[in-house]
Tab-separated table of C-alpha atoms and ligand atoms in Angstrom:
chain	number	residue	atom	x	y	z
L	106	UNK	CA	-18.642	1.642	-1.840
L	107	UNK	CA	-16.100	-0.152	-3.877
L	108	UNK	CA	-12.834	-0.697	-1.868
L	109	UNK	CA	-9.440	-1.768	-3.568
L	110	UNK	CA	-6.063	-2.681	-2.066
L	111	UNK	CA	-3.181	-1.820	-4.328
L	112	UNK	CA	-0.304	-4.099	-3.394
L	113	UNK	CA	3.273	-4.844	-4.549
L	114	UNK	CA	6.793	-4.705	-3.231
L	115	UNK	CA	8.421	-1.386	-2.251
L	116	UNK	CA	9.073	0.408	-5.610
L	117	UNK	CA	6.386	-1.103	-7.392
L	118	UNK	CA	4.814	2.273	-7.911
L	119	UNK	CA	1.637	1.823	-5.586
L	120	UNK	CA	1.935	5.435	-4.512
L	121	UNK	CA	2.305	7.018	-7.806
L	122	UNK	CA	-0.620	4.940	-9.229
L	123	UNK	CA	-2.962	5.399	-6.437
L	124	UNK	CA	-2.917	9.192	-6.692
L	125	UNK	CA	-4.097	9.181	-9.956
L	126	UNK	CA	-6.651	6.038	-9.588
L	127	UNK	CA	-8.232	7.804	-6.793
L	128	UNK	CA	-8.359	11.088	-8.853
L	129	UNK	CA	-9.814	9.051	-11.607
L	130	UNK	CA	-12.198	7.140	-9.827
L	131	UNK	CA	-13.144	9.317	-7.144
L	132	UNK	CA	-12.043	6.983	-4.585
L	133	UNK	CA	-10.248	8.165	-1.092
L	134	UNK	CA	-6.613	7.140	-1.230
L	135	UNK	CA	-5.246	6.230	2.292
L	136	UNK	CA	-1.543	5.540	2.452
L	137	UNK	CA	-0.345	4.338	5.774
L	138	UNK	CA	3.289	5.156	4.779
L	139	UNK	CA	2.298	8.931	3.932
L	140	UNK	CA	0.474	9.077	7.346
L	141	UNK	CA	3.476	7.882	9.185
L	142	UNK	CA	5.549	10.298	7.537
L	143	UNK	CA	3.073	13.233	8.293
L	144	UNK	CA	3.444	12.084	12.059
L	145	UNK	CA	7.255	12.377	11.688
L	146	UNK	CA	7.075	15.850	9.845
L	147	UNK	CA	4.774	17.150	12.460
L	148	UNK	CA	7.057	15.819	15.220
L	149	UNK	CA	4.341	13.833	17.452
L	150	UNK	CA	5.366	11.539	19.941
L	151	UNK	CA	4.019	8.864	17.622
L	152	UNK	CA	6.087	9.959	14.729
L	153	UNK	CA	9.184	9.783	17.064
L	154	UNK	CA	8.684	6.286	18.016
L	155	UNK	CA	7.782	5.294	14.434
L	156	UNK	CA	10.508	6.910	12.543
L	157	UNK	CA	13.484	4.684	13.692
L	158	UNK	CA	11.443	1.620	12.899
L	159	UNK	CA	10.760	3.063	9.286
L	160	UNK	CA	14.499	4.304	8.709
L	161	UNK	CA	15.352	0.361	9.064
L	162	UNK	CA	12.851	-0.751	6.945
L	163	UNK	CA	10.987	-2.572	9.407
L	164	UNK	CA	7.140	-2.909	10.021
L	165	UNK	CA	5.626	-0.336	12.449
L	166	UNK	CA	3.307	-2.288	14.921
L	167	UNK	CA	-0.031	-3.751	13.507
L	168	UNK	CA	-1.978	-1.797	16.167
L	169	UNK	CA	-0.377	1.700	15.171
L	170	UNK	CA	-1.490	1.485	11.488
L	171	UNK	CA	-4.916	-0.196	12.099
L	172	UNK	CA	-5.902	2.609	14.406
L	173	UNK	CA	-4.601	4.918	11.881
L	174	UNK	CA	-6.907	3.241	8.970
L	175	UNK	CA	-9.863	3.065	11.481
L	176	UNK	CA	-10.207	6.738	12.379
L	177	UNK	CA	-9.688	7.528	8.472
L	178	UNK	CA	-12.676	5.211	7.399
L	179	UNK	CA	-14.870	6.661	10.064
L	180	UNK	CA	-13.924	10.372	8.990
L	181	UNK	CA	-13.977	10.310	5.251
L	182	UNK	CA	-17.218	10.775	3.270
L	183	UNK	CA	-18.602	11.260	0.004
L	184	UNK	CA	-16.591	8.926	-2.160
L	185	UNK	CA	-17.035	5.956	-4.269
L	186	UNK	CA	-14.801	4.064	-1.709
L	187	UNK	CA	-11.268	3.694	-0.614
L	188	UNK	CA	-7.832	2.856	-2.336
L	189	UNK	CA	-5.793	1.257	0.464
L	190	UNK	CA	-1.910	1.711	-0.368
L	191	UNK	CA	0.677	0.209	1.551
L	192	UNK	CA	-1.847	-1.155	3.934
L	193	UNK	CA	-2.400	-4.033	5.063
L	194	UNK	CA	1.117	-5.306	5.214
L	195	UNK	CA	0.629	-8.462	7.463
L	196	UNK	CA	-2.329	-10.871	7.209
L	197	UNK	CA	-3.128	-9.463	10.626
L	198	UNK	CA	-3.710	-6.129	9.392
L	199	UNK	CA	-5.957	-7.822	6.586
L	200	UNK	CA	-8.283	-9.629	8.833
L	201	UNK	CA	-8.574	-6.427	11.013
L	202	UNK	CA	-8.989	-4.363	7.893
L	203	UNK	CA	-11.858	-7.045	6.698
L	204	UNK	CA	-13.501	-6.729	10.149
L	205	UNK	CA	-13.370	-2.773	9.943
L	206	UNK	CA	-15.199	-2.607	6.728
L	207	UNK	CA	-17.366	-5.677	7.550
L	208	UNK	CA	-19.173	-3.984	10.351
L	209	UNK	CA	-19.684	-0.800	8.372
L	210	UNK	CA	-21.249	-2.948	5.409
L	211	UNK	CA	-18.418	-3.106	3.287
L	212	UNK	CA	-15.723	-5.371	1.999
L	213	UNK	CA	-12.360	-5.655	0.379
L	214	UNK	CA	-13.377	-5.927	-3.185
L	215	UNK	CA	-10.411	-6.256	-5.243
L	216	UNK	CA	-6.446	-6.494	-4.612
L	217	UNK	CA	-4.657	-5.231	-7.353
L	218	UNK	CA	-0.962	-6.851	-7.337
L	219	UNK	CA	1.644	-4.977	-9.203
L	220	UNK	CA	4.316	-7.477	-10.310
L	221	UNK	CA	7.727	-6.108	-10.771
L	222	UNK	CA	11.489	-7.524	-11.233
L	223	UNK	CA	13.828	-7.013	-8.332
L	224	UNK	CA	16.393	-5.031	-10.270
L	225	UNK	CA	13.599	-2.654	-11.568
L	226	UNK	CA	12.547	-2.001	-7.489
L	227	UNK	CA	16.136	-1.145	-6.595
L	228	UNK	CA	16.786	1.122	-9.584
L	229	UNK	CA	13.331	3.008	-8.735
L	230	UNK	CA	13.968	3.513	-5.299
L	231	UNK	CA	17.599	4.788	-5.837
L	232	UNK	CA	16.134	7.177	-8.163
L	233	UNK	CA	13.143	7.845	-5.889
L	234	UNK	CA	15.755	8.779	-3.025
L	235	UNK	CA	17.105	11.984	-4.982
L	236	UNK	CA	13.440	13.334	-5.213
L	237	UNK	CA	11.847	12.311	-1.946
L	238	UNK	CA	14.810	12.556	0.572
L	239	UNK	CA	13.151	9.635	2.287
L	240	UNK	CA	16.031	7.935	4.429
L	241	UNK	CA	14.765	4.317	3.474
L	242	UNK	CA	15.344	4.967	-0.076
L	243	UNK	CA	18.814	5.978	0.336
L	244	UNK	CA	20.516	2.857	1.710
L	245	UNK	CA	20.693	-0.077	-0.490
L	246	UNK	CA	21.011	-2.248	2.662
L	247	UNK	CA	17.583	-0.696	3.882
L	248	UNK	CA	15.846	-1.274	0.257
L	249	UNK	CA	16.898	-4.820	0.364
L	250	UNK	CA	15.583	-5.330	3.819
L	251	UNK	CA	12.172	-3.851	2.936
L	252	UNK	CA	12.012	-6.116	-0.011
L	253	UNK	CA	12.829	-9.191	2.358
L	254	UNK	CA	10.111	-8.025	4.764
L	255	UNK	CA	7.528	-7.490	1.919
L	256	UNK	CA	8.327	-11.384	0.781
L	257	UNK	CA	8.309	-12.416	4.464
L	258	UNK	CA	5.473	-10.578	6.056
L	259	UNK	CA	3.270	-9.090	3.461
L	260	UNK	CA	3.400	-11.534	0.605
L	261	UNK	CA	1.334	-14.177	2.456
L	262	UNK	CA	-1.423	-11.846	2.082
L	263	UNK	CA	-1.609	-12.713	-1.855
L	264	UNK	CA	-2.777	-16.270	-0.762
L	265	UNK	CA	-5.173	-14.969	1.605
L	266	UNK	CA	-6.824	-12.764	-1.094
L	267	UNK	CA	-6.703	-15.369	-3.769
L	268	UNK	CA	-8.659	-18.043	-1.520
L	269	UNK	CA	-11.484	-15.184	-1.330
L	270	UNK	CA	-11.243	-14.744	-5.135
L	271	UNK	CA	-10.266	-10.931	-5.161
L	272	UNK	CA	-6.721	-11.180	-6.354
L	273	UNK	CA	-5.901	-9.370	-9.535
L	274	UNK	CA	-2.377	-9.503	-10.888
L	275	UNK	CA	-1.193	-6.732	-12.771
L	276	UNK	CA	1.951	-6.247	-14.705
L	277	UNK	CA	4.167	-3.469	-13.091
L	278	UNK	CA	6.899	-2.995	-15.567
L	279	UNK	CA	6.562	-0.336	-18.263
L	280	UNK	CA	5.885	3.449	-18.467
L	281	UNK	CA	3.617	4.914	-15.554
L	282	UNK	CA	0.788	5.598	-18.262
L	283	UNK	CA	0.772	1.968	-19.466
L	284	UNK	CA	0.556	0.590	-15.900
L	285	UNK	CA	-2.075	3.245	-15.149
L	286	UNK	CA	-4.105	1.729	-17.868
L	287	UNK	CA	-3.671	-1.650	-17.069
L	288	UNK	CA	-5.049	-0.862	-13.224
L	289	UNK	CA	-7.534	1.470	-14.467
L	290	UNK	CA	-9.156	-1.225	-17.009
L	291	UNK	CA	-9.390	-3.780	-14.144
L	292	UNK	CA	-10.788	-1.339	-11.523
L	293	UNK	CA	-13.446	-0.427	-14.295
L	294	UNK	CA	-14.991	-3.616	-14.205
L	295	UNK	CA	-16.020	-3.319	-10.576
L	296	UNK	CA	-17.092	0.334	-10.191
N	1072	ADP	P1	7.223	1.717	0.420
N	1072	ADP	O1	6.012	0.945	-0.315
N	1072	ADP	O2	8.196	2.450	-0.569
N	1072	ADP	O3	7.990	0.523	1.308
N	1072	ADP	P2	5.322	3.124	2.142
N	1072	ADP	O4	5.361	4.672	2.237
N	1072	ADP	O5	4.043	2.434	2.000
N	1072	ADP	O6	6.613	2.888	1.583
N	1072	ADP	O7	6.062	2.994	3.701
N	1072	ADP	C1	7.108	3.128	4.391
N	1072	ADP	C2	7.503	2.439	5.935
N	1072	ADP	O8	6.280	2.938	6.639
N	1072	ADP	C3	7.643	0.817	5.683
N	1072	ADP	O9	8.769	0.732	5.506
N	1072	ADP	C4	7.225	0.633	7.066
N	1072	ADP	O10	8.374	1.028	8.071
N	1072	ADP	C5	5.971	1.735	7.348
N	1072	ADP	N1	4.578	1.086	7.208
N	1072	ADP	C6	3.865	1.804	6.061
N	1072	ADP	N2	3.069	1.307	6.391
N	1072	ADP	C7	2.783	0.246	6.970
N	1072	ADP	C8	2.121	-1.006	7.500
N	1072	ADP	N3	0.804	-0.894	6.902
N	1072	ADP	N4	2.308	-1.835	8.625
N	1072	ADP	C9	3.719	-1.506	9.125
N	1072	ADP	N5	4.447	-0.620	8.727
N	1072	ADP	C10	3.969	0.289	7.888
């Protein structure tokens, strides 16, 4: 199994690229954002609790997403590996993921980080709001907060992974196709 993190600020294209990359390389795409939104849509108690946090652009508690991911890892079979999208988002989540993988004889093999200019992120998220209907995409103040939360809580994971030698920066500007090719080329080296 080869396991990838796809990483980058909100609006960097993680979700769009993950769906295509998972298909191309037979990976299981695990997006904590999608899982949390599914809880909200299903009207579960967890979804109700998390929706306020998400609508403000804050992070949900580490233990919530760690538990979701652990369940998925144990209930997904028959793939070449996992593609983690939007998880981990804190160093604590990263350490938890490493442990989870290690006890199952796996590791994080690569962290692909999409690099996108700030103005482009805001533009993409505002455009996406029209299609997604996501409340956290509609409000410019929430978008800015998500970018700030990324810088403060999520970006430190880059240094953590750099020290482990698995950090791979990828230019995230250009067409969806161009970015896909750049990511796929990096991934091919490991698969
Ligand atoms: P984006 O990358 O556009 O911000 P996501 O779909 O990955 O969107 O996440 C949407 C929201 O879900 C986040 O702003 C956060 O509130 C919550 N969330 C998703 N994944 C995590 C995570 N790993 N840890 C904490 N909160 C998360």
